[in-house]
Amino acid sequence: MLGKILWQGVTSRHLTAIWSISSRSKHKLPDLPYDFNALEPYISAEIMKIHYEKHHATYVSNLNVAEEKLGEAKAKGDISAVIALAPALRFNGGGHINHSIFWQNLGPKSGEEPTDDLKSAIELDFGSIENLKIQLSTASIAVQGSGWGWLGYNRQSGRLQIAVCPNQDPLEATTGLVPLFGIDVWEHAYYLQYKNVRPDYVKAIWNVANWSDIASRFAKAKSG
């Protein structure tokens, strides 16, 4: 539902999507599927705790506030107020979507690599798993300011694709690509441990990539 309302330019289609949102329960911070220290030494427990309990929690809280204001604006028929809420919905909704994927995309080091259909798709579209890592790492490191690097699935072409999104823009709502694996390159994701050396963080994150989760998202995207 959120993906349809997170936009940069307002069109009649976007406006209709917002206006038709029905009442819903509040968003909640999802359970973290491992302990804060589970990704050490690659991502410290301190970073994980702050990232999850402070940053992600703030996106969830602010998203709920924005949706409450949206409901009030709809009830009043205040179209200007509805439009004015678009940036807050996009930023906080995107932050919630992105981080909910991010926590699942990571897991304790297991030494696993992509297998079966995902491995075949990576080799078809990138030549090798190592080439994928290099290309996605390069794109993520090059993000100016804050944002995300993504491995996505293009349903139209049936191919894997790398993309970057600024700030908290969600991949699917922004590009149409289905998110499979995201690298958060906001400084709050790594600064306490890696300072301003983003390349070291991006290199390290591959050690805790949860290829099982990525493969599951790939299979679902293909079947959807």
Tab-separated table of C-alpha atoms in Angstrom:
chain	number	residue	atom	x	y	z
A	1	MET	CA	0.000	0.000	0.000
A	2	LEU	CA	2.743	2.453	0.957
A	3	GLY	CA	4.676	1.866	-2.246
A	4	LYS	CA	1.910	3.522	-4.239
A	5	ILE	CA	2.052	6.792	-2.355
A	6	LEU	CA	5.782	7.493	-2.131
A	7	TRP	CA	6.512	9.782	-5.040
A	8	GLN	CA	8.513	12.834	-6.029
A	9	GLY	CA	6.058	14.476	-8.419
A	10	VAL	CA	2.337	14.430	-7.716
A	11	THR	CA	0.124	13.067	-10.491
A	12	SER	CA	-3.586	12.310	-10.557
A	13	ARG	CA	-2.793	8.589	-10.229
A	14	HIS	CA	-0.666	9.207	-7.121
A	15	LEU	CA	-3.301	11.478	-5.648
A	16	THR	CA	-5.995	8.877	-6.196
A	17	ALA	CA	-3.786	6.272	-4.489
A	18	ILE	CA	-3.378	8.450	-1.415
A	19	TRP	CA	-7.035	9.408	-1.259
A	20	SER	CA	-8.151	5.788	-1.376
A	21	ILE	CA	-6.040	4.590	1.558
A	22	SER	CA	-8.327	3.079	4.153
A	23	SER	CA	-7.880	3.093	7.908
A	24	ARG	CA	-5.295	0.624	9.124
A	25	SER	CA	-3.499	-0.380	12.283
A	26	LYS	CA	-0.312	1.413	13.171
A	27	HIS	CA	3.017	0.260	11.809
A	28	LYS	CA	5.294	-1.508	14.264
A	29	LEU	CA	9.010	-2.055	14.507
A	30	PRO	CA	9.578	-5.615	13.230
A	31	ASP	CA	11.357	-8.122	15.410
A	32	LEU	CA	15.089	-8.331	14.775
A	33	PRO	CA	15.806	-11.947	13.722
A	34	TYR	CA	19.081	-12.155	15.698
A	35	ASP	CA	20.869	-10.579	18.651
A	36	PHE	CA	22.530	-7.180	18.305
A	37	ASN	CA	25.983	-8.784	18.473
A	38	ALA	CA	25.224	-11.530	15.948
A	39	LEU	CA	26.866	-9.715	13.031
A	40	GLU	CA	30.147	-8.961	14.794
A	41	PRO	CA	32.914	-8.353	13.963
A	42	TYR	CA	31.547	-6.973	10.692
A	43	ILE	CA	28.796	-4.816	12.216
A	44	SER	CA	29.129	-4.006	15.888
A	45	ALA	CA	26.424	-4.559	18.478
A	46	GLU	CA	26.505	-0.848	19.301
A	47	ILE	CA	25.723	0.110	15.704
A	48	MET	CA	22.989	-2.502	15.416
A	49	LYS	CA	21.317	-1.380	18.635
A	50	ILE	CA	21.313	2.306	17.682
A	51	HIS	CA	20.382	1.630	14.060
A	52	TYR	CA	17.431	-0.559	15.021
A	53	GLU	CA	16.153	1.008	18.249
A	54	LYS	CA	16.722	4.638	17.310
A	55	HIS	CA	16.780	5.140	13.549
A	56	HIS	CA	14.337	2.495	12.349
A	57	ALA	CA	12.057	3.139	15.310
A	58	THR	CA	11.976	6.838	14.420
A	59	TYR	CA	10.907	6.089	10.848
A	60	VAL	CA	8.088	3.920	12.155
A	61	SER	CA	6.939	6.550	14.649
A	62	ASN	CA	7.047	9.377	12.124
A	63	LEU	CA	5.260	7.261	9.525
A	64	ASN	CA	2.415	6.626	11.939
A	65	VAL	CA	2.170	10.356	12.682
A	66	ALA	CA	2.121	11.174	8.965
A	67	GLU	CA	-0.606	8.608	8.313
A	68	GLU	CA	-2.698	10.009	11.174
A	69	LYS	CA	-2.396	13.468	9.649
A	70	LEU	CA	-3.284	11.986	6.271
A	71	GLY	CA	-6.451	10.520	7.735
A	72	GLU	CA	-7.377	13.885	9.219
A	73	ALA	CA	-6.729	15.669	5.923
A	74	LYS	CA	-8.834	13.134	4.044
A	75	ALA	CA	-11.672	13.495	6.519
A	76	LYS	CA	-11.632	17.260	6.003
A	77	GLY	CA	-11.322	16.961	2.247
A	78	ASP	CA	-8.136	19.067	2.457
A	79	ILE	CA	-6.359	18.195	-0.784
A	80	SER	CA	-3.505	20.646	-0.131
A	81	ALA	CA	-2.723	18.989	3.187
A	82	VAL	CA	-2.805	15.562	1.528
A	83	ILE	CA	-0.250	16.690	-1.055
A	84	ALA	CA	1.932	18.356	1.588
A	85	LEU	CA	2.272	15.054	3.439
A	86	ALA	CA	3.882	13.299	0.459
A	87	PRO	CA	7.525	13.978	1.480
A	88	ALA	CA	6.996	12.679	5.035
A	89	LEU	CA	5.231	9.565	3.771
A	90	ARG	CA	7.936	8.924	1.205
A	91	PHE	CA	10.854	9.435	3.591
A	92	ASN	CA	9.525	7.644	6.654
A	93	GLY	CA	7.599	5.011	4.721
A	94	GLY	CA	10.682	4.324	2.652
A	95	GLY	CA	12.841	4.161	5.767
A	96	HIS	CA	10.513	1.580	7.284
A	97	ILE	CA	10.316	-0.494	4.088
A	98	ASN	CA	14.069	-0.389	3.473
A	99	HIS	CA	15.130	-1.310	6.993
A	100	SER	CA	12.561	-4.087	7.283
A	101	ILE	CA	14.235	-5.676	4.255
A	102	PHE	CA	17.749	-4.837	5.470
A	103	TRP	CA	17.504	-6.744	8.757
A	104	GLN	CA	16.323	-9.861	6.923
A	105	ASN	CA	19.010	-9.455	4.251
A	106	LEU	CA	21.691	-9.875	6.917
A	107	GLY	CA	22.523	-12.775	9.181
A	108	PRO	CA	25.330	-14.329	11.226
A	109	LYS	CA	28.284	-15.435	9.118
A	110	SER	CA	27.617	-18.857	7.658
A	111	GLY	CA	30.051	-19.039	4.764
A	112	GLU	CA	27.189	-19.619	2.340
A	113	GLU	CA	27.093	-18.385	-1.235
A	114	PRO	CA	24.195	-18.145	-3.709
A	115	THR	CA	23.031	-21.485	-5.081
A	116	ASP	CA	20.584	-22.945	-7.589
A	117	ASP	CA	18.354	-20.474	-9.479
A	118	LEU	CA	19.806	-17.359	-7.862
A	119	LYS	CA	23.361	-18.409	-8.648
A	120	SER	CA	22.408	-19.123	-12.261
A	121	ALA	CA	20.705	-15.739	-12.597
A	122	ILE	CA	23.698	-13.916	-11.115
A	123	GLU	CA	26.078	-15.689	-13.481
A	124	LEU	CA	23.809	-14.907	-16.440
A	125	ASP	CA	23.440	-11.207	-15.653
A	126	PHE	CA	26.806	-10.409	-14.076
A	127	GLY	CA	29.152	-13.173	-15.202
A	128	SER	CA	29.958	-14.328	-11.682
A	129	ILE	CA	29.088	-13.773	-8.049
A	130	GLU	CA	32.336	-11.854	-7.630
A	131	ASN	CA	31.384	-9.500	-10.467
A	132	LEU	CA	28.029	-8.860	-8.794
A	133	LYS	CA	29.779	-8.004	-5.542
A	134	ILE	CA	32.163	-5.631	-7.312
A	135	GLN	CA	29.433	-3.857	-9.276
A	136	LEU	CA	26.989	-3.474	-6.377
A	137	SER	CA	29.789	-2.416	-4.027
A	138	THR	CA	31.030	0.187	-6.511
A	139	ALA	CA	27.533	1.595	-7.010
A	140	SER	CA	26.858	1.707	-3.259
A	141	ILE	CA	30.152	3.386	-2.413
A	142	ALA	CA	29.508	6.021	-5.092
A	143	VAL	CA	26.155	7.137	-3.632
A	144	GLN	CA	26.468	10.840	-2.919
A	145	GLY	CA	25.422	11.726	0.600
A	146	SER	CA	22.978	9.190	1.996
A	147	GLY	CA	21.103	6.393	0.292
A	148	TRP	CA	21.022	2.732	-0.656
A	149	GLY	CA	22.594	0.368	-3.151
A	150	TRP	CA	20.301	-2.413	-4.349
A	151	LEU	CA	20.222	-5.691	-6.187
A	152	GLY	CA	16.752	-5.823	-7.698
A	153	TYR	CA	14.695	-7.959	-10.027
A	154	ASN	CA	13.194	-6.463	-13.159
A	155	ARG	CA	9.914	-8.285	-13.773
A	156	GLN	CA	9.597	-6.893	-17.301
A	157	SER	CA	12.962	-8.168	-18.510
A	158	GLY	CA	13.234	-11.103	-16.110
A	159	ARG	CA	16.766	-10.000	-15.245
A	160	LEU	CA	18.654	-8.953	-12.148
A	161	GLN	CA	19.636	-5.299	-12.004
A	162	ILE	CA	21.685	-2.970	-9.811
A	163	ALA	CA	20.264	0.386	-8.802
A	164	VAL	CA	20.851	3.107	-6.224
A	165	CYS	CA	18.291	5.251	-4.440
A	166	PRO	CA	18.912	8.524	-2.594
A	167	ASN	CA	17.888	9.102	1.006
A	168	GLN	CA	15.189	6.581	1.982
A	169	ASP	CA	13.516	6.314	-1.416
A	170	PRO	CA	12.159	2.750	-1.655
A	171	LEU	CA	13.417	0.756	-4.620
A	172	GLU	CA	10.186	-0.685	-5.988
A	173	ALA	CA	8.130	2.494	-5.711
A	174	THR	CA	10.979	4.496	-7.256
A	175	THR	CA	12.212	2.209	-10.035
A	176	GLY	CA	9.768	-0.671	-10.331
A	177	LEU	CA	12.511	-3.150	-9.409
A	178	VAL	CA	11.714	-5.738	-6.739
A	179	PRO	CA	14.244	-5.378	-3.893
A	180	LEU	CA	16.351	-8.461	-3.229
A	181	PHE	CA	19.390	-7.157	-1.333
A	182	GLY	CA	20.059	-3.672	-0.052
A	183	ILE	CA	23.172	-1.978	1.297
A	184	ASP	CA	22.407	0.932	3.605
A	185	VAL	CA	25.078	3.585	3.062
A	186	TRP	CA	23.723	6.192	5.434
A	187	GLU	CA	26.573	7.030	7.813
A	188	HIS	CA	24.537	5.924	10.820
A	189	ALA	CA	24.830	2.364	9.446
A	190	TYR	CA	28.602	2.282	9.823
A	191	TYR	CA	30.266	5.464	11.147
A	192	LEU	CA	30.792	4.337	14.763
A	193	GLN	CA	32.835	1.396	13.509
A	194	TYR	CA	34.228	2.387	10.108
A	195	LYS	CA	34.293	6.191	10.518
A	196	ASN	CA	34.087	7.780	7.060
A	197	VAL	CA	35.621	4.792	5.240
A	198	ARG	CA	32.506	3.598	3.453
A	199	PRO	CA	34.392	1.136	1.197
A	200	ASP	CA	35.544	-0.908	4.217
A	201	TYR	CA	31.974	-1.175	5.498
A	202	VAL	CA	30.592	-2.178	2.113
A	203	LYS	CA	33.307	-4.803	1.724
A	204	ALA	CA	32.562	-6.197	5.192
A	205	ILE	CA	28.803	-6.429	4.725
A	206	TRP	CA	29.162	-9.264	2.199
A	207	ASN	CA	30.368	-11.442	5.073
A	208	VAL	CA	26.939	-11.263	6.670
A	209	ALA	CA	24.775	-11.321	3.540
A	210	ASN	CA	21.877	-13.711	4.092
A	211	TRP	CA	21.775	-15.461	0.721
A	212	SER	CA	18.913	-17.650	1.843
A	213	ASP	CA	16.727	-14.597	2.330
A	214	ILE	CA	17.900	-13.062	-0.951
A	215	ALA	CA	17.108	-16.311	-2.798
A	216	SER	CA	13.655	-16.431	-1.221
A	217	ARG	CA	12.924	-12.889	-2.373
A	218	PHE	CA	14.172	-13.770	-5.858
A	219	ALA	CA	11.907	-16.804	-6.084
A	220	LYS	CA	8.913	-14.798	-4.900
A	221	ALA	CA	9.639	-11.967	-7.342
A	222	LYS	CA	9.818	-14.378	-10.276
A	223	SER	CA	6.586	-16.100	-9.350
A	224	GLY	CA	4.767	-12.836	-8.716
